């Protein structure tokens, strides 16, 4: 049946293309997303994620969620489908997300060796569907940290997640101990039990990797068979393994050689399992060695899948970034600043480009409580800034053509149970964790449930719900967004409009603004930017070569600058910019700075931006 459905879908796409070619109205004649996706999966082409109309797609959202690491809900992200739906609606409406990295548990998928729990698979598929129904794309992840919770006993200071109990029993690992460790992550390199277990997995000791791959294939096949065709189109791909690390290297082996000899062959095996499960049209979101892009020199290791060749259409380069200096509390004094992470995220862009594939930063964030939480507003702002552009705000207007592609990313994390957990740590009923993420003293969730059961942001809404180009008809040349998010009572402005553009500066004032520059691709579907909930159409001003307008109207086929509902029925909105040419440079400034701008000011700002774009690109 999956093959039949795929053939029918392919035939339908070809038929639609033929109809359009003969002069019938193009697909964009009705608002894009009146169905929540265009009916085709995302694919990789020319180093970009693209949809069925050829638009360049940017995925933004969150990890859903660290609850999967816990036992209180049996390894599920949510206690119920109702909670999943509530979370999905809020994630779209409050967090501006169009994608989630959806965590799965190997331990719960295969509690006994060779016996996959279809009840667990049914539950996670139903919860996944809640996000797809809200118009949110999904890429699952078989998550692990410190290999498995079963390496740790009831009295341990730390815990893990991932592998089932039988997998740990097969290894006969030593009593775990991290020695003098101040952060749970130190167990990765200092805990002998964790290191040996990781080593065994990568060397397929006791057939552990074989078992994992078999369960992964069964899981993927189940999801493909139990989601409808349109739902399955919203599943972007699969993240095979979270934060891979060698554990220990063989004699004379480097981290780069480990990636070449063990990690990449594993990804190739996983890729084959995807194909066998009916996921042949979806990419694998492959992660390099955990420490390849660490920002502490003593942690940094050579890697980045350097010897995998051109990854091409079958893979997406997938990495994480946390500022370990800021988290340490001693290696970074003060707050993050403009351009703090442009170099780190620039390395991600460069590595993906060299591999011929797009990049996604599937985890990033910063603790929201504890001694370093005061850095969170600036650290997370700087991370979003680096996702948007590789150029610091201070230089963006003078060097926009160096921006690079807009990166996809999913913040860690979106856990509606934040601060309301009931997790017996390592099964210890005398040590029930309730605060934060209830996992190794972490507290990174962007949201929580308030006392009325309403999902409430724990970070500045201006930081979380952002303007970004979710679909670009053509290729993005540059993008920036000044969110004016706050650090306490201080408004953070890292990218002011320069004095050389006085009318643009007057139009923006103290408001927020985003500026997208793109080269059109000649497709029928419009360019789309997500509009934050606090950017109502009535307060939005757009200055573009396609037109200038305050309070954009609802979308029609004859309106080049318009708004429409985001797919999924959550009340979110998007800005649609329609062009009909190919190879032409376009720009669009979007701001909430002016309450009632005059036509003269709009025209003057347009003239300035046109001259600026002509000079800079």
PDB file of C-alpha atoms in Angstrom, residues 154-289:
ATOM      1  CA  UNK A 154      18.773   4.587  42.616  1.00  0.00           C
ATOM      2  CA  UNK A 155      21.416   6.504  44.529  1.00  0.00           C
ATOM      3  CA  UNK A 156      23.176   8.021  41.522  1.00  0.00           C
ATOM      4  CA  UNK A 157      23.684  11.752  41.242  1.00  0.00           C
ATOM      5  CA  UNK A 158      22.846  11.590  37.549  1.00  0.00           C
ATOM      6  CA  UNK A 159      20.644   9.716  35.114  1.00  0.00           C
ATOM      7  CA  UNK A 160      20.459   8.968  31.421  1.00  0.00           C
ATOM      8  CA  UNK A 161      17.992   7.927  28.770  1.00  0.00           C
ATOM      9  CA  UNK A 162      17.958   5.889  25.594  1.00  0.00           C
ATOM     10  CA  UNK A 163      18.835   2.217  25.517  1.00  0.00           C
ATOM     11  CA  UNK A 164      16.580  -0.445  27.103  1.00  0.00           C
ATOM     12  CA  UNK A 165      17.455  -2.311  30.286  1.00  0.00           C
ATOM     13  CA  UNK A 166      18.247  -5.515  28.374  1.00  0.00           C
ATOM     14  CA  UNK A 167      20.859  -3.648  26.291  1.00  0.00           C
ATOM     15  CA  UNK A 168      22.648  -2.522  29.444  1.00  0.00           C
ATOM     16  CA  UNK A 169      22.425  -5.988  30.989  1.00  0.00           C
ATOM     17  CA  UNK A 170      24.087  -7.454  27.901  1.00  0.00           C
ATOM     18  CA  UNK A 171      27.152  -5.282  28.422  1.00  0.00           C
ATOM     19  CA  UNK A 172      27.899  -6.063  32.069  1.00  0.00           C
ATOM     20  CA  UNK A 173      29.153  -2.528  32.630  1.00  0.00           C
ATOM     21  CA  UNK A 174      31.068  -1.363  35.723  1.00  0.00           C
ATOM     22  CA  UNK A 175      29.516   0.640  38.526  1.00  0.00           C
ATOM     23  CA  UNK A 176      28.987   4.127  37.155  1.00  0.00           C
ATOM     24  CA  UNK A 177      30.908   7.066  38.588  1.00  0.00           C
ATOM     25  CA  UNK A 178      31.697  10.504  37.223  1.00  0.00           C
ATOM     26  CA  UNK A 179      34.184  11.453  39.913  1.00  0.00           C
ATOM     27  CA  UNK A 180      34.242  15.201  40.513  1.00  0.00           C
ATOM     28  CA  UNK A 181      31.662  16.409  38.006  1.00  0.00           C
ATOM     29  CA  UNK A 182      29.816  19.719  38.183  1.00  0.00           C
ATOM     30  CA  UNK A 183      27.666  19.162  35.073  1.00  0.00           C
ATOM     31  CA  UNK A 184      25.876  16.041  33.919  1.00  0.00           C
ATOM     32  CA  UNK A 185      27.515  16.245  30.503  1.00  0.00           C
ATOM     33  CA  UNK A 186      30.900  15.463  32.029  1.00  0.00           C
ATOM     34  CA  UNK A 187      29.713  11.862  32.337  1.00  0.00           C
ATOM     35  CA  UNK A 188      30.073  11.570  28.558  1.00  0.00           C
ATOM     36  CA  UNK A 189      33.852  11.658  28.785  1.00  0.00           C
ATOM     37  CA  UNK A 190      34.525  10.809  32.463  1.00  0.00           C
ATOM     38  CA  UNK A 191      32.108   8.021  33.390  1.00  0.00           C
ATOM     39  CA  UNK A 192      33.660   4.665  32.530  1.00  0.00           C
ATOM     40  CA  UNK A 193      30.317   2.864  32.346  1.00  0.00           C
ATOM     41  CA  UNK A 194      28.888   5.443  29.954  1.00  0.00           C
ATOM     42  CA  UNK A 195      31.999   5.405  27.795  1.00  0.00           C
ATOM     43  CA  UNK A 196      32.114   1.623  27.559  1.00  0.00           C
ATOM     44  CA  UNK A 197      28.421   1.393  26.699  1.00  0.00           C
ATOM     45  CA  UNK A 198      28.836   3.970  23.932  1.00  0.00           C
ATOM     46  CA  UNK A 199      31.874   2.112  22.611  1.00  0.00           C
ATOM     47  CA  UNK A 200      29.926  -1.143  22.516  1.00  0.00           C
ATOM     48  CA  UNK A 201      27.059   0.396  20.578  1.00  0.00           C
ATOM     49  CA  UNK A 202      29.296   1.796  17.849  1.00  0.00           C
ATOM     50  CA  UNK A 203      31.140  -1.506  17.554  1.00  0.00           C
ATOM     51  CA  UNK A 204      27.864  -3.473  17.500  1.00  0.00           C
ATOM     52  CA  UNK A 205      28.909  -5.500  20.534  1.00  0.00           C
ATOM     53  CA  UNK A 206      26.221  -8.007  21.552  1.00  0.00           C
ATOM     54  CA  UNK A 207      24.370  -7.062  18.354  1.00  0.00           C
ATOM     55  CA  UNK A 208      23.197  -3.833  19.986  1.00  0.00           C
ATOM     56  CA  UNK A 209      23.330  -1.713  16.841  1.00  0.00           C
ATOM     57  CA  UNK A 210      21.572  -4.420  14.834  1.00  0.00           C
ATOM     58  CA  UNK A 211      18.745  -4.476  17.385  1.00  0.00           C
ATOM     59  CA  UNK A 212      18.428  -0.699  17.386  1.00  0.00           C
ATOM     60  CA  UNK A 213      18.269  -0.522  13.601  1.00  0.00           C
ATOM     61  CA  UNK A 214      15.619  -3.252  13.463  1.00  0.00           C
ATOM     62  CA  UNK A 215      13.482  -1.375  15.979  1.00  0.00           C
ATOM     63  CA  UNK A 216      13.999   1.895  14.115  1.00  0.00           C
ATOM     64  CA  UNK A 217      12.794   0.293  10.880  1.00  0.00           C
ATOM     65  CA  UNK A 218       9.731  -1.187  12.593  1.00  0.00           C
ATOM     66  CA  UNK A 219       8.973   2.213  14.146  1.00  0.00           C
ATOM     67  CA  UNK A 220       9.277   4.066  10.868  1.00  0.00           C
ATOM     68  CA  UNK A 221       7.164   1.505   9.031  1.00  0.00           C
ATOM     69  CA  UNK A 222       4.479   1.774  11.703  1.00  0.00           C
ATOM     70  CA  UNK A 223       4.389   5.573  11.447  1.00  0.00           C
ATOM     71  CA  UNK A 224       4.231   5.444   7.643  1.00  0.00           C
ATOM     72  CA  UNK A 225       1.405   2.908   7.690  1.00  0.00           C
ATOM     73  CA  UNK A 226      -0.686   4.620  10.373  1.00  0.00           C
ATOM     74  CA  UNK A 227      -0.501   8.226   9.169  1.00  0.00           C
ATOM     75  CA  UNK A 228      -2.553   9.347   6.192  1.00  0.00           C
ATOM     76  CA  UNK A 229      -0.731  10.362   3.025  1.00  0.00           C
ATOM     77  CA  UNK A 230      -1.130  14.079   3.708  1.00  0.00           C
ATOM     78  CA  UNK A 231      -0.058  13.606   7.321  1.00  0.00           C
ATOM     79  CA  UNK A 232       3.005  11.608   6.313  1.00  0.00           C
ATOM     80  CA  UNK A 233       3.949  14.373   3.873  1.00  0.00           C
ATOM     81  CA  UNK A 234       4.400  16.577   6.946  1.00  0.00           C
ATOM     82  CA  UNK A 235       7.044  14.244   8.376  1.00  0.00           C
ATOM     83  CA  UNK A 236      10.276  15.822   7.175  1.00  0.00           C
ATOM     84  CA  UNK A 237      12.799  13.072   7.915  1.00  0.00           C
ATOM     85  CA  UNK A 238      14.393  11.220  10.826  1.00  0.00           C
ATOM     86  CA  UNK A 239      17.222  12.057  13.239  1.00  0.00           C
ATOM     87  CA  UNK A 240      18.906   8.647  13.719  1.00  0.00           C
ATOM     88  CA  UNK A 241      20.898   9.288  16.897  1.00  0.00           C
ATOM     89  CA  UNK A 242      21.203  12.177  19.327  1.00  0.00           C
ATOM     90  CA  UNK A 243      24.652  13.596  20.095  1.00  0.00           C
ATOM     91  CA  UNK A 244      26.857  10.682  18.990  1.00  0.00           C
ATOM     92  CA  UNK A 245      30.167  10.205  20.753  1.00  0.00           C
ATOM     93  CA  UNK A 246      32.740   7.427  20.462  1.00  0.00           C
ATOM     94  CA  UNK A 247      32.933   6.638  24.164  1.00  0.00           C
ATOM     95  CA  UNK A 248      36.531   5.561  23.616  1.00  0.00           C
ATOM     96  CA  UNK A 249      38.652   5.487  20.486  1.00  0.00           C
ATOM     97  CA  UNK A 250      40.457   2.435  19.241  1.00  0.00           C
ATOM     98  CA  UNK A 251      44.235   2.530  19.402  1.00  0.00           C
ATOM     99  CA  UNK A 252      45.538   5.323  17.205  1.00  0.00           C
ATOM    100  CA  UNK A 253      42.028   6.355  16.133  1.00  0.00           C
ATOM    101  CA  UNK A 254      41.167  10.059  15.909  1.00  0.00           C
ATOM    102  CA  UNK A 255      37.713  11.575  16.273  1.00  0.00           C
ATOM    103  CA  UNK A 256      37.677  12.196  12.524  1.00  0.00           C
ATOM    104  CA  UNK A 257      38.605   8.581  11.824  1.00  0.00           C
ATOM    105  CA  UNK A 258      35.875   7.415  14.217  1.00  0.00           C
ATOM    106  CA  UNK A 259      33.308   9.385  12.244  1.00  0.00           C
ATOM    107  CA  UNK A 260      34.598   7.855   9.011  1.00  0.00           C
ATOM    108  CA  UNK A 261      34.953   4.263  10.227  1.00  0.00           C
ATOM    109  CA  UNK A 262      31.988   3.886  12.579  1.00  0.00           C
ATOM    110  CA  UNK A 263      29.555   6.808  12.623  1.00  0.00           C
ATOM    111  CA  UNK A 264      29.078   7.290   8.882  1.00  0.00           C
ATOM    112  CA  UNK A 265      28.605   3.554   8.172  1.00  0.00           C
ATOM    113  CA  UNK A 266      25.924   3.555  10.895  1.00  0.00           C
ATOM    114  CA  UNK A 267      24.128   6.413   9.138  1.00  0.00           C
ATOM    115  CA  UNK A 268      24.310   4.533   5.857  1.00  0.00           C
ATOM    116  CA  UNK A 269      22.766   1.495   7.534  1.00  0.00           C
ATOM    117  CA  UNK A 270      20.057   3.683   9.053  1.00  0.00           C
ATOM    118  CA  UNK A 271      19.437   5.258   5.645  1.00  0.00           C
ATOM    119  CA  UNK A 272      18.847   1.781   4.201  1.00  0.00           C
ATOM    120  CA  UNK A 273      16.348   1.071   6.983  1.00  0.00           C
ATOM    121  CA  UNK A 274      14.517   4.299   6.145  1.00  0.00           C
ATOM    122  CA  UNK A 275      14.231   3.171   2.543  1.00  0.00           C
ATOM    123  CA  UNK A 276      12.929  -0.248   3.541  1.00  0.00           C
ATOM    124  CA  UNK A 277      10.313   1.365   5.813  1.00  0.00           C
ATOM    125  CA  UNK A 278       8.843   3.588   3.100  1.00  0.00           C
ATOM    126  CA  UNK A 279      10.817   6.728   3.989  1.00  0.00           C
ATOM    127  CA  UNK A 280      12.912   6.704   0.827  1.00  0.00           C
ATOM    128  CA  UNK A 281      11.862  10.236  -0.145  1.00  0.00           C
ATOM    129  CA  UNK A 282      12.796  11.743   3.227  1.00  0.00           C
ATOM    130  CA  UNK A 283      16.301  12.733   4.349  1.00  0.00           C
ATOM    131  CA  UNK A 284      18.163  11.451   7.387  1.00  0.00           C
ATOM    132  CA  UNK A 285      19.091  14.326   9.730  1.00  0.00           C
ATOM    133  CA  UNK A 286      22.606  13.153  10.589  1.00  0.00           C
ATOM    134  CA  UNK A 287      24.614  14.547  13.488  1.00  0.00           C
ATOM    135  CA  UNK A 288      28.419  14.671  13.570  1.00  0.00           C
ATOM    136  CA  UNK A 289      30.560  13.962  16.608  1.00  0.00           C
TER     137      UNK A 289
END
